[in-house]
Short mmCIF file of N, CA, C and O in Angstrom, two decimals:
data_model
loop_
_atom_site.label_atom_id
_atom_site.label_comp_id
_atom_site.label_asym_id
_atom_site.label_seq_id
_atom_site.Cartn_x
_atom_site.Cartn_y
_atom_site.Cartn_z
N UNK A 1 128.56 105.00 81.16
CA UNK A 1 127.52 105.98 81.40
C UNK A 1 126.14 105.36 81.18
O UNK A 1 125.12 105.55 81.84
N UNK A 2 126.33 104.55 80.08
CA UNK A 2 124.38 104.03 79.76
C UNK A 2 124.25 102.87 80.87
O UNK A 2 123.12 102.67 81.31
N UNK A 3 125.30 102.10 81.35
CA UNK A 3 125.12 101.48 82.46
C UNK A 3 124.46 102.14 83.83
O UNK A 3 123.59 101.64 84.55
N UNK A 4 125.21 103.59 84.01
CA UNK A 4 124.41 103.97 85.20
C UNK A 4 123.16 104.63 85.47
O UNK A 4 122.53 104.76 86.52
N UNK A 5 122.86 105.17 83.85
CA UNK A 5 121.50 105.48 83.40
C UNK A 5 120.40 104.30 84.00
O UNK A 5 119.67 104.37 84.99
N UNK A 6 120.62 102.83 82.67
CA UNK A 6 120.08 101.66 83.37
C UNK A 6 120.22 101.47 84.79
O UNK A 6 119.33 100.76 85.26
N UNK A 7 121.10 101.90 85.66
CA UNK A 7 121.22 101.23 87.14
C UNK A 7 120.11 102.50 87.91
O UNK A 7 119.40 102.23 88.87
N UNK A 8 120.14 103.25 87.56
CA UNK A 8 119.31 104.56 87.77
C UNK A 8 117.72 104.52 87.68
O UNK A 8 116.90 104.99 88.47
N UNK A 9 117.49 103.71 86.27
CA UNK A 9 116.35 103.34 85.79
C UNK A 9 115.63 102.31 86.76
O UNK A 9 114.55 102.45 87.34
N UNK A 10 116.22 101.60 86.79
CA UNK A 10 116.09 100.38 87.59
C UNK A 10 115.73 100.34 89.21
O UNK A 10 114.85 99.65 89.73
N UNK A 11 116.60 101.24 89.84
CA UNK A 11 116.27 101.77 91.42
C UNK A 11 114.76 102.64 91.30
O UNK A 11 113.78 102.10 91.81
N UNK A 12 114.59 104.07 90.58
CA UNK A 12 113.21 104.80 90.45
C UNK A 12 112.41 103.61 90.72
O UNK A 12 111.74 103.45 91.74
N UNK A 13 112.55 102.55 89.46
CA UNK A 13 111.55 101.56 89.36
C UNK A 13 110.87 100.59 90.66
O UNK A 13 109.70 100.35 90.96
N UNK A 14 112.48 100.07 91.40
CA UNK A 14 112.11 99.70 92.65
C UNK A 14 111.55 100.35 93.95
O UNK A 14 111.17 99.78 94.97
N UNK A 15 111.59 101.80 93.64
CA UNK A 15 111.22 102.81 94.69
C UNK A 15 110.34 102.98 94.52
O UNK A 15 109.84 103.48 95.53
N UNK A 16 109.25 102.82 93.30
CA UNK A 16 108.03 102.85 93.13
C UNK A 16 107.43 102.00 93.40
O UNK A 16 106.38 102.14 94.02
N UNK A 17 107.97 100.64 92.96
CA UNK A 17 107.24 99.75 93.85
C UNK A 17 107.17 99.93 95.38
O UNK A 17 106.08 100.03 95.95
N UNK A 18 108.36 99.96 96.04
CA UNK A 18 108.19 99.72 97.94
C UNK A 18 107.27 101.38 98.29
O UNK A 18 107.22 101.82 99.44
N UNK A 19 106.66 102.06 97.19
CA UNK A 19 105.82 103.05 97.75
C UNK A 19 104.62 101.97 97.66
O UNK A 19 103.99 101.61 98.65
N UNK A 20 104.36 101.46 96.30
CA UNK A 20 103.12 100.92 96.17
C UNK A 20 102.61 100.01 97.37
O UNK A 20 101.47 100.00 97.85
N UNK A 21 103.97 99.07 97.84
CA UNK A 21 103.70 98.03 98.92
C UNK A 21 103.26 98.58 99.83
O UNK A 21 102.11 98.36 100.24
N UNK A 22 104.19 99.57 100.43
CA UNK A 22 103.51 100.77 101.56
C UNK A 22 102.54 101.26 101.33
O UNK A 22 101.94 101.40 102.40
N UNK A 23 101.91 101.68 100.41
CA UNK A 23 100.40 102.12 100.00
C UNK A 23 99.32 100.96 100.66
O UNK A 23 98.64 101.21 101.65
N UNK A 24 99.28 99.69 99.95
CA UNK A 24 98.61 99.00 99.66
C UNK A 24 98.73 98.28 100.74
O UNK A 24 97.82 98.30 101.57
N UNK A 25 100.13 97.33 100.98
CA UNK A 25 99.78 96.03 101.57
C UNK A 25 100.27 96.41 102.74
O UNK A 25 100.10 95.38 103.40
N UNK A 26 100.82 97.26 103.55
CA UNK A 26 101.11 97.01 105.07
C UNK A 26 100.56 97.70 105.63
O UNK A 26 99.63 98.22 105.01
N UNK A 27 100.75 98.17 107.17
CA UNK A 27 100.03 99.18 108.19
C UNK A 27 99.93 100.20 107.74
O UNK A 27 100.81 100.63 106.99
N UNK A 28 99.29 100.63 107.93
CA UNK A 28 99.25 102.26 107.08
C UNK A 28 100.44 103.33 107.91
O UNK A 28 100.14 104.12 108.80
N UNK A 29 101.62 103.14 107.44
CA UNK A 29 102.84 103.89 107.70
C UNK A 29 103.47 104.51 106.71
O UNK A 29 104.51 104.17 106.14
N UNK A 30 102.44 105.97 106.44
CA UNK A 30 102.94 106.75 105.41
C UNK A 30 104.12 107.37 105.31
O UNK A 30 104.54 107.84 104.25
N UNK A 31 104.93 107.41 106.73
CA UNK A 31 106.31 107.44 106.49
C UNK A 31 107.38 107.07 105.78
O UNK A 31 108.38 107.77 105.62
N UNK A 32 107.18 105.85 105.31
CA UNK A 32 107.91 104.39 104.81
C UNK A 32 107.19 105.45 102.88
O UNK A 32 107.79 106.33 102.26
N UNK A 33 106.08 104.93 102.62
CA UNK A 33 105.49 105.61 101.42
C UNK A 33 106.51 107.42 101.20
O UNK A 33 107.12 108.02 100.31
N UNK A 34 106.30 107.53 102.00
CA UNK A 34 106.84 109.57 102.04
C UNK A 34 108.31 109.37 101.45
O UNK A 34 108.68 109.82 100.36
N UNK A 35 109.06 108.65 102.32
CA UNK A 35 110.29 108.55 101.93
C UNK A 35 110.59 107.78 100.43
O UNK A 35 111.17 108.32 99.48
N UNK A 36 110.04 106.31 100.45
CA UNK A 36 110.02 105.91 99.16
C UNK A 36 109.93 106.48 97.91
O UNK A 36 110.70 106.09 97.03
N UNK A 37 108.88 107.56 97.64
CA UNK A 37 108.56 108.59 96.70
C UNK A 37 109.74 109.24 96.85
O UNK A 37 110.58 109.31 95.94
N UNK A 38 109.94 109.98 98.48
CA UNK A 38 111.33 111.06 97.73
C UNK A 38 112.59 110.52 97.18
O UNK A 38 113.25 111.11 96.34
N UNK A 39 112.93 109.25 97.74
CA UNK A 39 114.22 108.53 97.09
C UNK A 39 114.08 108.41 95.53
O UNK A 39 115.03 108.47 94.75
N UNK A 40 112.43 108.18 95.09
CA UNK A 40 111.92 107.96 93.74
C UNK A 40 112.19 109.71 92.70
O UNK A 40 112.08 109.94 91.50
N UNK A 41 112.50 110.50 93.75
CA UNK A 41 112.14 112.00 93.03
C UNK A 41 113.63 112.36 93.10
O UNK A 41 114.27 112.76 92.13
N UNK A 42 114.07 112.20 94.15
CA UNK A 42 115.87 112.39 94.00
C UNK A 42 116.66 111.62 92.53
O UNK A 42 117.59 112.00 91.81
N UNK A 43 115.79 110.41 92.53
CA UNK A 43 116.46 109.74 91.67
C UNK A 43 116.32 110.02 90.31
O UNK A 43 117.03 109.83 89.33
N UNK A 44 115.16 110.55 90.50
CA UNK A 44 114.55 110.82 88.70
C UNK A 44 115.52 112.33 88.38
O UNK A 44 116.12 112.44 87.32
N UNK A 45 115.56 113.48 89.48
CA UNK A 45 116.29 114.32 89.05
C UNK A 45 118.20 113.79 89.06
O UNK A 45 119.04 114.31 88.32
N UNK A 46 118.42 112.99 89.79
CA UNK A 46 119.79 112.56 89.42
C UNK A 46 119.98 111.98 87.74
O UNK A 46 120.97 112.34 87.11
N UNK A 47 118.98 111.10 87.13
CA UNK A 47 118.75 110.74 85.95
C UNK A 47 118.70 111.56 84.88
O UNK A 47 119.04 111.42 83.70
N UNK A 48 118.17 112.56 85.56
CA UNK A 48 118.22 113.71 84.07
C UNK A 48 119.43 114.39 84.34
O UNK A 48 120.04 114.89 83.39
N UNK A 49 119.92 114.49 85.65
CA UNK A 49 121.11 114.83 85.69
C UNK A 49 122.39 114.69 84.72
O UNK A 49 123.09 115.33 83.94
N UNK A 50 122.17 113.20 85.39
CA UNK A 50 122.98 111.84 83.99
C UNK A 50 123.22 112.49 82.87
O UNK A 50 124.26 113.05 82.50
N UNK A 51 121.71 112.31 82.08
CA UNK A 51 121.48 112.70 80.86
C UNK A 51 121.93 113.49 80.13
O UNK A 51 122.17 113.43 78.92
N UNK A 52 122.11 114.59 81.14
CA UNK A 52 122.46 116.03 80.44
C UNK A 52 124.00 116.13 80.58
O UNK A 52 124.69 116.87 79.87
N UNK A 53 124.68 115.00 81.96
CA UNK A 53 125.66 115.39 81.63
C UNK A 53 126.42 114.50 80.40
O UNK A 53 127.32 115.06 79.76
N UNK A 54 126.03 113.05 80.07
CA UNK A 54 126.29 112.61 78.69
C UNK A 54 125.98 113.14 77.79
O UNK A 54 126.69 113.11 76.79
N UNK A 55 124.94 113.74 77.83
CA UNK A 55 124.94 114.60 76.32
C UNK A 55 126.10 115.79 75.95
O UNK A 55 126.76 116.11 74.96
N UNK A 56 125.99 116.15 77.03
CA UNK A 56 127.11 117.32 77.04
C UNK A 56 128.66 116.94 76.58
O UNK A 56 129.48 117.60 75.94
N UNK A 57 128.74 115.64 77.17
CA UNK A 57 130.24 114.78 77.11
C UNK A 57 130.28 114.13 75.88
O UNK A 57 131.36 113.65 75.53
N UNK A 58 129.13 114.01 75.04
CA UNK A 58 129.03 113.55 74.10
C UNK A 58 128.60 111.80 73.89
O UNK A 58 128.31 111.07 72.95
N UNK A 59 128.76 111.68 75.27
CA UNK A 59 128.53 110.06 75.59
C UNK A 59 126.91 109.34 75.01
O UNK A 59 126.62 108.22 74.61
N UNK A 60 126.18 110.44 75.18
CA UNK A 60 124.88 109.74 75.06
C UNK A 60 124.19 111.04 73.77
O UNK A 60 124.21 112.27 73.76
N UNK A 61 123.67 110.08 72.84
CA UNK A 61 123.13 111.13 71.55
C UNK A 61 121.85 111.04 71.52
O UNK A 61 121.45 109.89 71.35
N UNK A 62 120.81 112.05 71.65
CA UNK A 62 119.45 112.00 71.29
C UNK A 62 119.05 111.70 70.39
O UNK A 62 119.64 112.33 69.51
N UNK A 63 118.12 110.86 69.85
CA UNK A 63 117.35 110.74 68.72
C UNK A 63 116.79 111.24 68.17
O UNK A 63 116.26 110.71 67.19
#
């Protein structure tokens, strides 16, 4: 479970970047940016998803 948290963590992270690239460094094809963000927003609610369901399972303990 904390593995797919981290693998979870890790994708948001890269989806934020290929928005930033699309922002910044290529043609201005806010399409590419639009989608990047929503893969970034799917993912963040799949993550808390996660979360809640390890906590529930007992897998993952809050501090």
């Amino acid at each position: 479970m904390k593995a797919l948290i981290i693998l979870t963590l890790v994708a948001i992270v890269i989806s934020l970047g290929h928005a930033l690239f699309s922002m910044t460094g290529g043609p201005t094809d806010s399409k590419s940016m639009v989608r990047a963000l929503s893969i970034r927003v799917g993912l963040s609610v799949a993550l808390f998803a996660f979360l809640m369901i390890g906590w529930y399972l007992g897998l993952v303990e809050p501090h």
